Short mmCIF file of C-alpha atoms in Angstrom, two decimals:
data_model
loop_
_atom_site.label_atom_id
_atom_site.label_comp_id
_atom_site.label_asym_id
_atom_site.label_seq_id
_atom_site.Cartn_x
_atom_site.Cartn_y
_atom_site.Cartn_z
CA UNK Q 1 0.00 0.00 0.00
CA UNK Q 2 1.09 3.44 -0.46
CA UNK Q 3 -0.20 4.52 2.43
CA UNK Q 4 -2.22 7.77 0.99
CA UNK Q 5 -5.95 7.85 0.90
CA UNK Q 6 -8.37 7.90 -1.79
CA UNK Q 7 -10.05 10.67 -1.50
CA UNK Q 8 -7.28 13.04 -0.64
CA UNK Q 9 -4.36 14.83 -2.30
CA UNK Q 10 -1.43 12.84 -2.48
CA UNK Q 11 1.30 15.93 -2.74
CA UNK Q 12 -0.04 17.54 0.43
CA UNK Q 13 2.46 18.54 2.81
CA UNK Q 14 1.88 15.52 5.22
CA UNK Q 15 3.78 13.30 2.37
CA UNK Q 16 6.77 15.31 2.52
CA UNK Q 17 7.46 16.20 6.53
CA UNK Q 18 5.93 13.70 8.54
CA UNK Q 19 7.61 10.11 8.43
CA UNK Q 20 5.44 7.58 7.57
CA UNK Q 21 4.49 6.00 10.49
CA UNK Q 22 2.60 9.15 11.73
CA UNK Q 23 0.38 9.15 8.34
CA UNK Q 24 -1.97 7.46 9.42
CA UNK Q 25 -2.42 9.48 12.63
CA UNK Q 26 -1.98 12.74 10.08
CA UNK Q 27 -5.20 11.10 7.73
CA UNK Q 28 -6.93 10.36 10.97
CA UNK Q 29 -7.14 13.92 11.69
CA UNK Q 30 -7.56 15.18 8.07
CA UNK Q 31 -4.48 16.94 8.21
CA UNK Q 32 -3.95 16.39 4.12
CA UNK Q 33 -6.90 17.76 3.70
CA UNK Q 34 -7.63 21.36 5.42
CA UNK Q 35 -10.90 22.06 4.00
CA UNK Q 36 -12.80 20.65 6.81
CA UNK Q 37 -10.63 22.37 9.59
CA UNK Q 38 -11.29 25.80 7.41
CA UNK Q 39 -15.06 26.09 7.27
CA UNK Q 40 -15.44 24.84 10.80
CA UNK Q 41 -12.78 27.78 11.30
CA UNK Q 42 -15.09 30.80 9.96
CA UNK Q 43 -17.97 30.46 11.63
CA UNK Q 44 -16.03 31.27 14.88
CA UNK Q 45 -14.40 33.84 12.27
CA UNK Q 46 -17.15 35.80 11.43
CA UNK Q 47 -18.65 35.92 15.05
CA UNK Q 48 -15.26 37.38 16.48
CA UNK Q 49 -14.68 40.02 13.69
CA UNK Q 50 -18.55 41.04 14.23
CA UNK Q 51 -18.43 41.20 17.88
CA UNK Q 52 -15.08 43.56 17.43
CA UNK Q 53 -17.16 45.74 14.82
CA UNK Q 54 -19.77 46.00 17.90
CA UNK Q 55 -16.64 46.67 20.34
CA UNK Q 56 -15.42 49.00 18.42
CA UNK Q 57 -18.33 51.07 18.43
CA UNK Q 58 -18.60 50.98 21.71
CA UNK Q 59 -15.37 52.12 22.32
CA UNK Q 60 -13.86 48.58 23.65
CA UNK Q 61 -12.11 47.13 20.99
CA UNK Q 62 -8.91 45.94 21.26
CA UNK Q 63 -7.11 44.32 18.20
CA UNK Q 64 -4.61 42.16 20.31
CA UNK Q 65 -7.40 40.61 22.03
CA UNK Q 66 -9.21 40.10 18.33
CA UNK Q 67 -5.86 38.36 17.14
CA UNK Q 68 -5.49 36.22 20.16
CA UNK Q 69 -9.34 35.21 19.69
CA UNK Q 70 -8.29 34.34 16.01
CA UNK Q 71 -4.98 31.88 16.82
CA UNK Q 72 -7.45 30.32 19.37
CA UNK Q 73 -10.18 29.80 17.32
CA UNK Q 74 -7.53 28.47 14.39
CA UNK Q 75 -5.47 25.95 16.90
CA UNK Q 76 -9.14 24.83 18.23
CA UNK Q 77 -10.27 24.60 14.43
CA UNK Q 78 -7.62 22.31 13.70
CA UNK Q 79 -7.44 20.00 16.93
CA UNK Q 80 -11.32 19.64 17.68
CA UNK Q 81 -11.99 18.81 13.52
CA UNK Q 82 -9.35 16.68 13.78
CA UNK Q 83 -10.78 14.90 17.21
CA UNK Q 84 -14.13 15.08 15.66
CA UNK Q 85 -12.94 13.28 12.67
CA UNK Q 86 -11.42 10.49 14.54
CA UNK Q 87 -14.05 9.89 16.25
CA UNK Q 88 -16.06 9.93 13.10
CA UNK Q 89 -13.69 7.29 11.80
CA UNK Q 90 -14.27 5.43 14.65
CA UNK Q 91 -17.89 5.19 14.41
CA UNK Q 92 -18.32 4.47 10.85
CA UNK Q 93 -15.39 1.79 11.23
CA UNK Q 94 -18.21 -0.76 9.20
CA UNK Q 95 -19.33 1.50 7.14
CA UNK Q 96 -16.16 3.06 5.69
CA UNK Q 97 -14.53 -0.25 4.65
CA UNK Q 98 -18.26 -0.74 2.17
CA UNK Q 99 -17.41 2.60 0.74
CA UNK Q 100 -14.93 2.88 -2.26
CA UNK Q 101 -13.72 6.08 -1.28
CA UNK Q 102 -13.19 5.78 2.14
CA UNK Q 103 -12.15 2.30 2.56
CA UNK Q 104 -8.46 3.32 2.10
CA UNK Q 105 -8.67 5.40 5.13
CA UNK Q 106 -6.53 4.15 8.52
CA UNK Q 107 -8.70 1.99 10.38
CA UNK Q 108 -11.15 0.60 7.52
CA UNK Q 109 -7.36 -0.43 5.83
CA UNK Q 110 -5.88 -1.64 9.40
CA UNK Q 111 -3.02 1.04 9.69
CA UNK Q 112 -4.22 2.24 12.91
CA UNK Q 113 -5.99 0.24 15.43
CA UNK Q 114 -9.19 1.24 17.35
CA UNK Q 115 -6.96 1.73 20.92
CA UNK Q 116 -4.60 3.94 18.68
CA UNK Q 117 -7.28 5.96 17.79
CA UNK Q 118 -8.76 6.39 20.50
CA UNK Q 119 -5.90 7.55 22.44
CA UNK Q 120 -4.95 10.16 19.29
CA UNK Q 121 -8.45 11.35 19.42
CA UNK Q 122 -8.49 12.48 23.49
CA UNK Q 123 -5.01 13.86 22.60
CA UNK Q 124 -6.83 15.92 20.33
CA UNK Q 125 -9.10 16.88 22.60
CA UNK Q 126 -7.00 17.99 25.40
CA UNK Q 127 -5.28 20.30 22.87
CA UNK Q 128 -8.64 21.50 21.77
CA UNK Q 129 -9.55 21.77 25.99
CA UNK Q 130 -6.51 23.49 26.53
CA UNK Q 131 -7.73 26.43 23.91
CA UNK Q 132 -10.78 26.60 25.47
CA UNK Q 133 -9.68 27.19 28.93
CA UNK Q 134 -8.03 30.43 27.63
CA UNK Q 135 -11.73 32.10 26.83
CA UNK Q 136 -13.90 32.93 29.82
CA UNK Q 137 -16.39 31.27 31.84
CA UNK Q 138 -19.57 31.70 29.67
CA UNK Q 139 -17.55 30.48 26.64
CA UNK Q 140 -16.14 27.57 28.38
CA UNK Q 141 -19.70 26.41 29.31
CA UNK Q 142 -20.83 27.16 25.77
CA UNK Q 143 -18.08 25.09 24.29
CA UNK Q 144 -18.56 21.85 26.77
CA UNK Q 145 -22.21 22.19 25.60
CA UNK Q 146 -21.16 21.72 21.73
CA UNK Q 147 -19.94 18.16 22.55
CA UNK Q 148 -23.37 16.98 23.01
CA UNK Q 149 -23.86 17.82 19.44
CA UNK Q 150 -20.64 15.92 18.46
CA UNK Q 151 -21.20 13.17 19.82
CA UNK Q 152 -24.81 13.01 18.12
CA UNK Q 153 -23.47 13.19 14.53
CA UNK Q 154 -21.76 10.31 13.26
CA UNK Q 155 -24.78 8.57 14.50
CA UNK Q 156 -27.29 10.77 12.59
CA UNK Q 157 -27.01 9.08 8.91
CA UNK Q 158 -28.74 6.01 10.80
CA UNK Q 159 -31.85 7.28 11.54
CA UNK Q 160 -32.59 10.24 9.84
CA UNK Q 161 -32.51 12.13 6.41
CA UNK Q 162 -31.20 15.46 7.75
CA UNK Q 163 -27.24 14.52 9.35
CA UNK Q 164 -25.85 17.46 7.46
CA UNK Q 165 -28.67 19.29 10.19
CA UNK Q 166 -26.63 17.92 12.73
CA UNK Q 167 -23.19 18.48 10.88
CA UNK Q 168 -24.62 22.22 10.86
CA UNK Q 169 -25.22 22.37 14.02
CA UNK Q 170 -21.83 21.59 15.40
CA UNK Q 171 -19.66 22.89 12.32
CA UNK Q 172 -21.40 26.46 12.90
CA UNK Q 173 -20.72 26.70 16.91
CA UNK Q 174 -18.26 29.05 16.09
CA UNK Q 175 -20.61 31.64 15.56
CA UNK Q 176 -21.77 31.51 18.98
CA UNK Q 177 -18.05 31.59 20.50
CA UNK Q 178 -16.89 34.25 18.18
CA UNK Q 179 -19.26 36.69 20.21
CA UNK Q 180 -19.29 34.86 23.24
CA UNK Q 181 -15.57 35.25 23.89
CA UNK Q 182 -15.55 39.00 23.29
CA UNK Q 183 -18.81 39.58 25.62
CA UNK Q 184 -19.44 37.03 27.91
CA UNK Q 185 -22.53 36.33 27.06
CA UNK Q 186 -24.90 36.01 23.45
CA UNK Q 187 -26.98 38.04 21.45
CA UNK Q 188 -29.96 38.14 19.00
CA UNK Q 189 -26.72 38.90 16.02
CA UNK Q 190 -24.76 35.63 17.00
CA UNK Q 191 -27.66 33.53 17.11
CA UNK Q 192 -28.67 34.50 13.73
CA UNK Q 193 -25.21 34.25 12.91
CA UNK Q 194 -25.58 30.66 14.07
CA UNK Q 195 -28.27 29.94 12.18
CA UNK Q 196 -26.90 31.14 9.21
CA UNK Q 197 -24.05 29.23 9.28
CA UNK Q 198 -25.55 26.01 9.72
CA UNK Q 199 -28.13 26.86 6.61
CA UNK Q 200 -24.70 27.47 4.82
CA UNK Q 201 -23.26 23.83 6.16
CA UNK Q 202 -26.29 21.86 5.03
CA UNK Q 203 -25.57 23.40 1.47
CA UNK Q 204 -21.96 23.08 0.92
CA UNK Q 205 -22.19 19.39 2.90
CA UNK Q 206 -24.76 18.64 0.35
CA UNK Q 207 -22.89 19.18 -2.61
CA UNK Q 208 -20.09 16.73 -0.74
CA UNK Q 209 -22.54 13.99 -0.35
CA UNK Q 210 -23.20 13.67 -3.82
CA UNK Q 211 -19.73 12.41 -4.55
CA UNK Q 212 -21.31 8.93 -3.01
CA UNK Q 213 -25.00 8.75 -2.78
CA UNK Q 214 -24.48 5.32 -4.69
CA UNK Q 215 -22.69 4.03 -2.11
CA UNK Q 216 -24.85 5.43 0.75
CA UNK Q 217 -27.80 3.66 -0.97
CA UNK Q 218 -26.45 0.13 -1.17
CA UNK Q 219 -25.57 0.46 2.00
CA UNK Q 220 -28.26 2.51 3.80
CA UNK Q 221 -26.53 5.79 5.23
CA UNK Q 222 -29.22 8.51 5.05
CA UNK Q 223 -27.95 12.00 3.39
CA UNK Q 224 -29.98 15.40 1.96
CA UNK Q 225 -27.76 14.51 -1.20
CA UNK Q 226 -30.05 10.98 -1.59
CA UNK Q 227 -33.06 13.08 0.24
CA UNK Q 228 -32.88 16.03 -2.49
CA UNK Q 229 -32.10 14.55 -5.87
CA UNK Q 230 -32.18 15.56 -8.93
CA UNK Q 231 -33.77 18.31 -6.95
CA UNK Q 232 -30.72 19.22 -5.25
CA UNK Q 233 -30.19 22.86 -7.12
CA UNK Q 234 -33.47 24.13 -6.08
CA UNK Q 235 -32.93 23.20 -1.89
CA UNK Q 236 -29.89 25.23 -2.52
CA UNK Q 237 -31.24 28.29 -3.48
CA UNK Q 238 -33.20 27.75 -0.35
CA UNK Q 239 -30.28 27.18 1.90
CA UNK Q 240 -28.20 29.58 0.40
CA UNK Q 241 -30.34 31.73 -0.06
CA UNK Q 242 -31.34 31.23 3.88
CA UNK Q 243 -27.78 32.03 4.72
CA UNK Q 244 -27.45 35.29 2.93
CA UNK Q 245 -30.63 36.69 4.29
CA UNK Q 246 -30.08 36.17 7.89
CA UNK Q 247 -26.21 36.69 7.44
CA UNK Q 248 -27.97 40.49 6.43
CA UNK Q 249 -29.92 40.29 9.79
CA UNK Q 250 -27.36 39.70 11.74
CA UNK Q 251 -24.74 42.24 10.24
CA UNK Q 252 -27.84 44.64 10.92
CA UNK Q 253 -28.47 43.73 14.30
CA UNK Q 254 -24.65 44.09 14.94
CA UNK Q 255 -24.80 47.75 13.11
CA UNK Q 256 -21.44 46.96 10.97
CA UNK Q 257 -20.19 48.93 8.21
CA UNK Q 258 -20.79 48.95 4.38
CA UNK Q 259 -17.68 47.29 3.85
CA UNK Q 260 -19.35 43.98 5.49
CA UNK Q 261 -22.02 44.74 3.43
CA UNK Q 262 -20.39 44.86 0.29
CA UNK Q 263 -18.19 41.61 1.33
CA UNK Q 264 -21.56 39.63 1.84
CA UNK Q 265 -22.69 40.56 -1.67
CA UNK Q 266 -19.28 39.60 -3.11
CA UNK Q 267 -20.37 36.05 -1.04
CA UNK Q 268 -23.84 35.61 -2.28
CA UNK Q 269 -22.56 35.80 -5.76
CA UNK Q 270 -20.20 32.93 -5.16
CA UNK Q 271 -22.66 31.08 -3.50
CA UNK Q 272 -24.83 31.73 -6.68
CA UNK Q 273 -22.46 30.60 -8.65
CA UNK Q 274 -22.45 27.02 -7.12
CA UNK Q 275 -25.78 26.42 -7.53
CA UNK Q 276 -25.79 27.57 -11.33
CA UNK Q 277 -22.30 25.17 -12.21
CA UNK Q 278 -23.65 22.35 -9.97
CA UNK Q 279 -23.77 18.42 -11.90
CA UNK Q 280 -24.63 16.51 -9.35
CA UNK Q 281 -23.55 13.74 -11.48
CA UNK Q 282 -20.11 14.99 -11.39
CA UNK Q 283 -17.99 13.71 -8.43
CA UNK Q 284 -14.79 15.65 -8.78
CA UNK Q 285 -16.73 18.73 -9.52
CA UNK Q 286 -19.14 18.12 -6.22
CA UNK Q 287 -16.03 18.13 -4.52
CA UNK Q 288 -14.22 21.32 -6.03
CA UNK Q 289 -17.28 23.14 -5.03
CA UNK Q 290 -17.40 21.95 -1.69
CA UNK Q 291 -13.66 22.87 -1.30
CA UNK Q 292 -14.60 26.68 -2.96
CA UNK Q 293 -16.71 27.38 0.19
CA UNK Q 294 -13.61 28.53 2.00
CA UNK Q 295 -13.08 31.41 -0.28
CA UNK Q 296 -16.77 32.31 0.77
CA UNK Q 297 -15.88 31.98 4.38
CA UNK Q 298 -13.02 34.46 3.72
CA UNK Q 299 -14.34 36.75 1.60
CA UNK Q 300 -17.39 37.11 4.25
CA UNK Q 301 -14.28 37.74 7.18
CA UNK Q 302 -12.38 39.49 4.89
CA UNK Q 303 -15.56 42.43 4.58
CA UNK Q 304 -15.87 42.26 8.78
CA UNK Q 305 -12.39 42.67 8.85
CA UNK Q 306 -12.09 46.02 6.39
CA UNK Q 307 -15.71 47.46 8.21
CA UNK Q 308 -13.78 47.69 11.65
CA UNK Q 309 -11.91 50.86 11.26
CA UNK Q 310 -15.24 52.60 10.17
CA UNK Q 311 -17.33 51.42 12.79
#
C-alpha cells in the first residue's frame, strides 16, 4: 500500500514532513486535507470580527485581544476537527470499509488500530480543551455544551434524512463563541449568525454527499444529497439563499459597516455561482465546489475585517 488515501491529495504537505508511520495518525485527523478544519474555522471567524465591529463602536475594541481570539479559534479549528474526525472514523469503522472512497482510510485499511485511535483522538481533545480554557467562563460552558452535538453526529445518517442538520449544528458553533468570547454572554446577532451558518453547512455538505450517494444507498446511510435529488439545485437556493438573508440580519443587528455589506454581496454571488455550475452527477466537480466554500468563508471575514476601522 502506499499509504495515501483515496479521497485526498497525495502531494499535500503531510507526504513530505511527517515520516510515515505518523500518516496514518496525520489522515486520521484530516491533516492532508484542510478544508474541513477551514469552514469549521469561519464560523467562529465571522462571530469574532462582528463582535469587534460591535466593540469597536462601543469604544472597547482591542485588536490584540481580536488576534489572540483568532490563533485560538484556528489551533481549536484544527485540533477539535481533527478529534471530531477520529471519532467519526471510529464510528463508521463498518461503514467506511463498504465505501470505495473511504475504505483506504486508517482503520477501515488496518493502519491504525481502534486503541490507537482512540488515544490520538483524546489527545486531540486535550489540545482542543486546553484552547478553550483560555476564553472565559460563559464560553467555556458554551463550548462543553457543543460536545453533546458531536457526539450526536456520526450517528445521525442512521436514523434520519437530515445529518448534514446535525453536521450544521456543530460545524457552525463558532458563531456563537466568536461573540461569546468578546462579551461574555450572546446576542440576537450571533444567534442569527448561528443559524446562518448552519443553513450554509447543510448546502456546501450537500454538494459533498453527492460524490457517493451510490454508495450510501447500497448500503443505507441517510444523506440530503439521496433526500434532495435531482432536486438538489433548487434546496440550494433555499439554503443559500437562507444564509445570505439572515447573514444580512445579523450584520444589521450588529450595526457593521458597508464594507461587510459589500463583502456579503461579493459572497452571495459565489454562492450563486455554485448552484448555477452544480452536476450533481459529477464527483470531482461536487467536490471542487465543496472545497470553494472557503473562499466564501473568507471573503465574508475578509468584509468584517475592512468594516472595523469605520465602525
Amino acid at each position: 500500500m502506499s499509504g495515501r488515501v483515496a479521497d485526498a491529495p497525495s502531494n499535500n504537505w503531510v507526504y513530505r514532513v511527517l515520516p510515515p508511520a505518523l500518516w496514518p495518525y496525520a489522515q486520521l485527523a484530516r491533516w492532508d486535507r484542510p478544508i474541513g478544519w477551514q469552514l469549521l474555522m469561519w464560523p467562529c471567524f465571522w462571530s469574532a470580527a462582528l463582535a469587534s465591529n460591535v466593540a469597536a463602536e462601543l469604544g472597547q475594541f482591542s485588536f490584540g485581544r481580536l488576534v489572540f481570539h483568532l490563533i485560538l479559534f484556528f489551533i481549536g479549528s484544527v485540533a477539535m476537527r481533527g478529534a471530531g474526525c477520529t471519532y467519526n472514523d471510529i464510528v463508521d469503522h463498518r461503514i467506511d470499509m463498504e465505501v470505495a472512497r473511504t475504505r483506504s482510510r486508517p482503520l477501515p485499511s488496518g493502519r491504525v488500530s481502534r486503541f490507537q485511535a482512540k488515544v490520538f483522538m483524546v489527545l486531540q481533545a486535550l489540545v482542543g480543551l486546553v484552547v478553550l480554557l483560555q476564553f472565559n467562563l460563559f464560553s467555556i460552558v458554551l463550548g462543553v455544551l457543543s460536545l453533546a452535538i458531536v457526539a450526536i453526529y456520526p450517528f445521525a445518517k442512521r436514523f434520519t434524512d437530515w445529518p448534514q442538520f446535525f453536521l450544521g449544528m456543530a460545524f457552525s458553533w463558532g458563531a456563537l463563541m466568536g461573540w461569546a468570547a468578546e462579551f461574555g454572554s450572546l446576542s440576537v446577532a450571533a444567534i442569527v449568525l448561528y443559524i446562518a451558518a448552519i443553513a450554509w453547512t447543510i448546502g456546501y455538505d450537500t454538494i459533498y454527499a453527492h460524490q457517493d450517494k451510490e454508495d450510501d444507498e447500497l448500503i443505507g446511510v441517510r444523506s440530503t444529497a439521496r433526500l434532495f435529488g435531482e432536486s438538489t439545485r433548487g434546496w440550494l437556493i433555499g439554503l443559500y439563499g437562507v444564509t445570505f438573508l439572515l447573514l444580512w440580519v445579523a450584520f444589521m443587528f450588529a450595526g457593521v459597516g458597508l464594507l461587510a455589506y459589500l463583502g456579503l454581496l461579493v459572497a452571495g454571488g459565489m454562492l450563486a455561482y455554485q448552484i448555477l455550475v452544480l452536476d450533481i452527477h459529477q464527483a470531482d466537480q461536487c467536490l471542487e465546489l465543496f472545497k470553494f466554500n472557503t473562499k466564501v468563508g473568507l471573503v465574508i471575514f475578509a468584509g468584517l475585517v475592512l468594516a472595523l476601522p469605520f465602525a
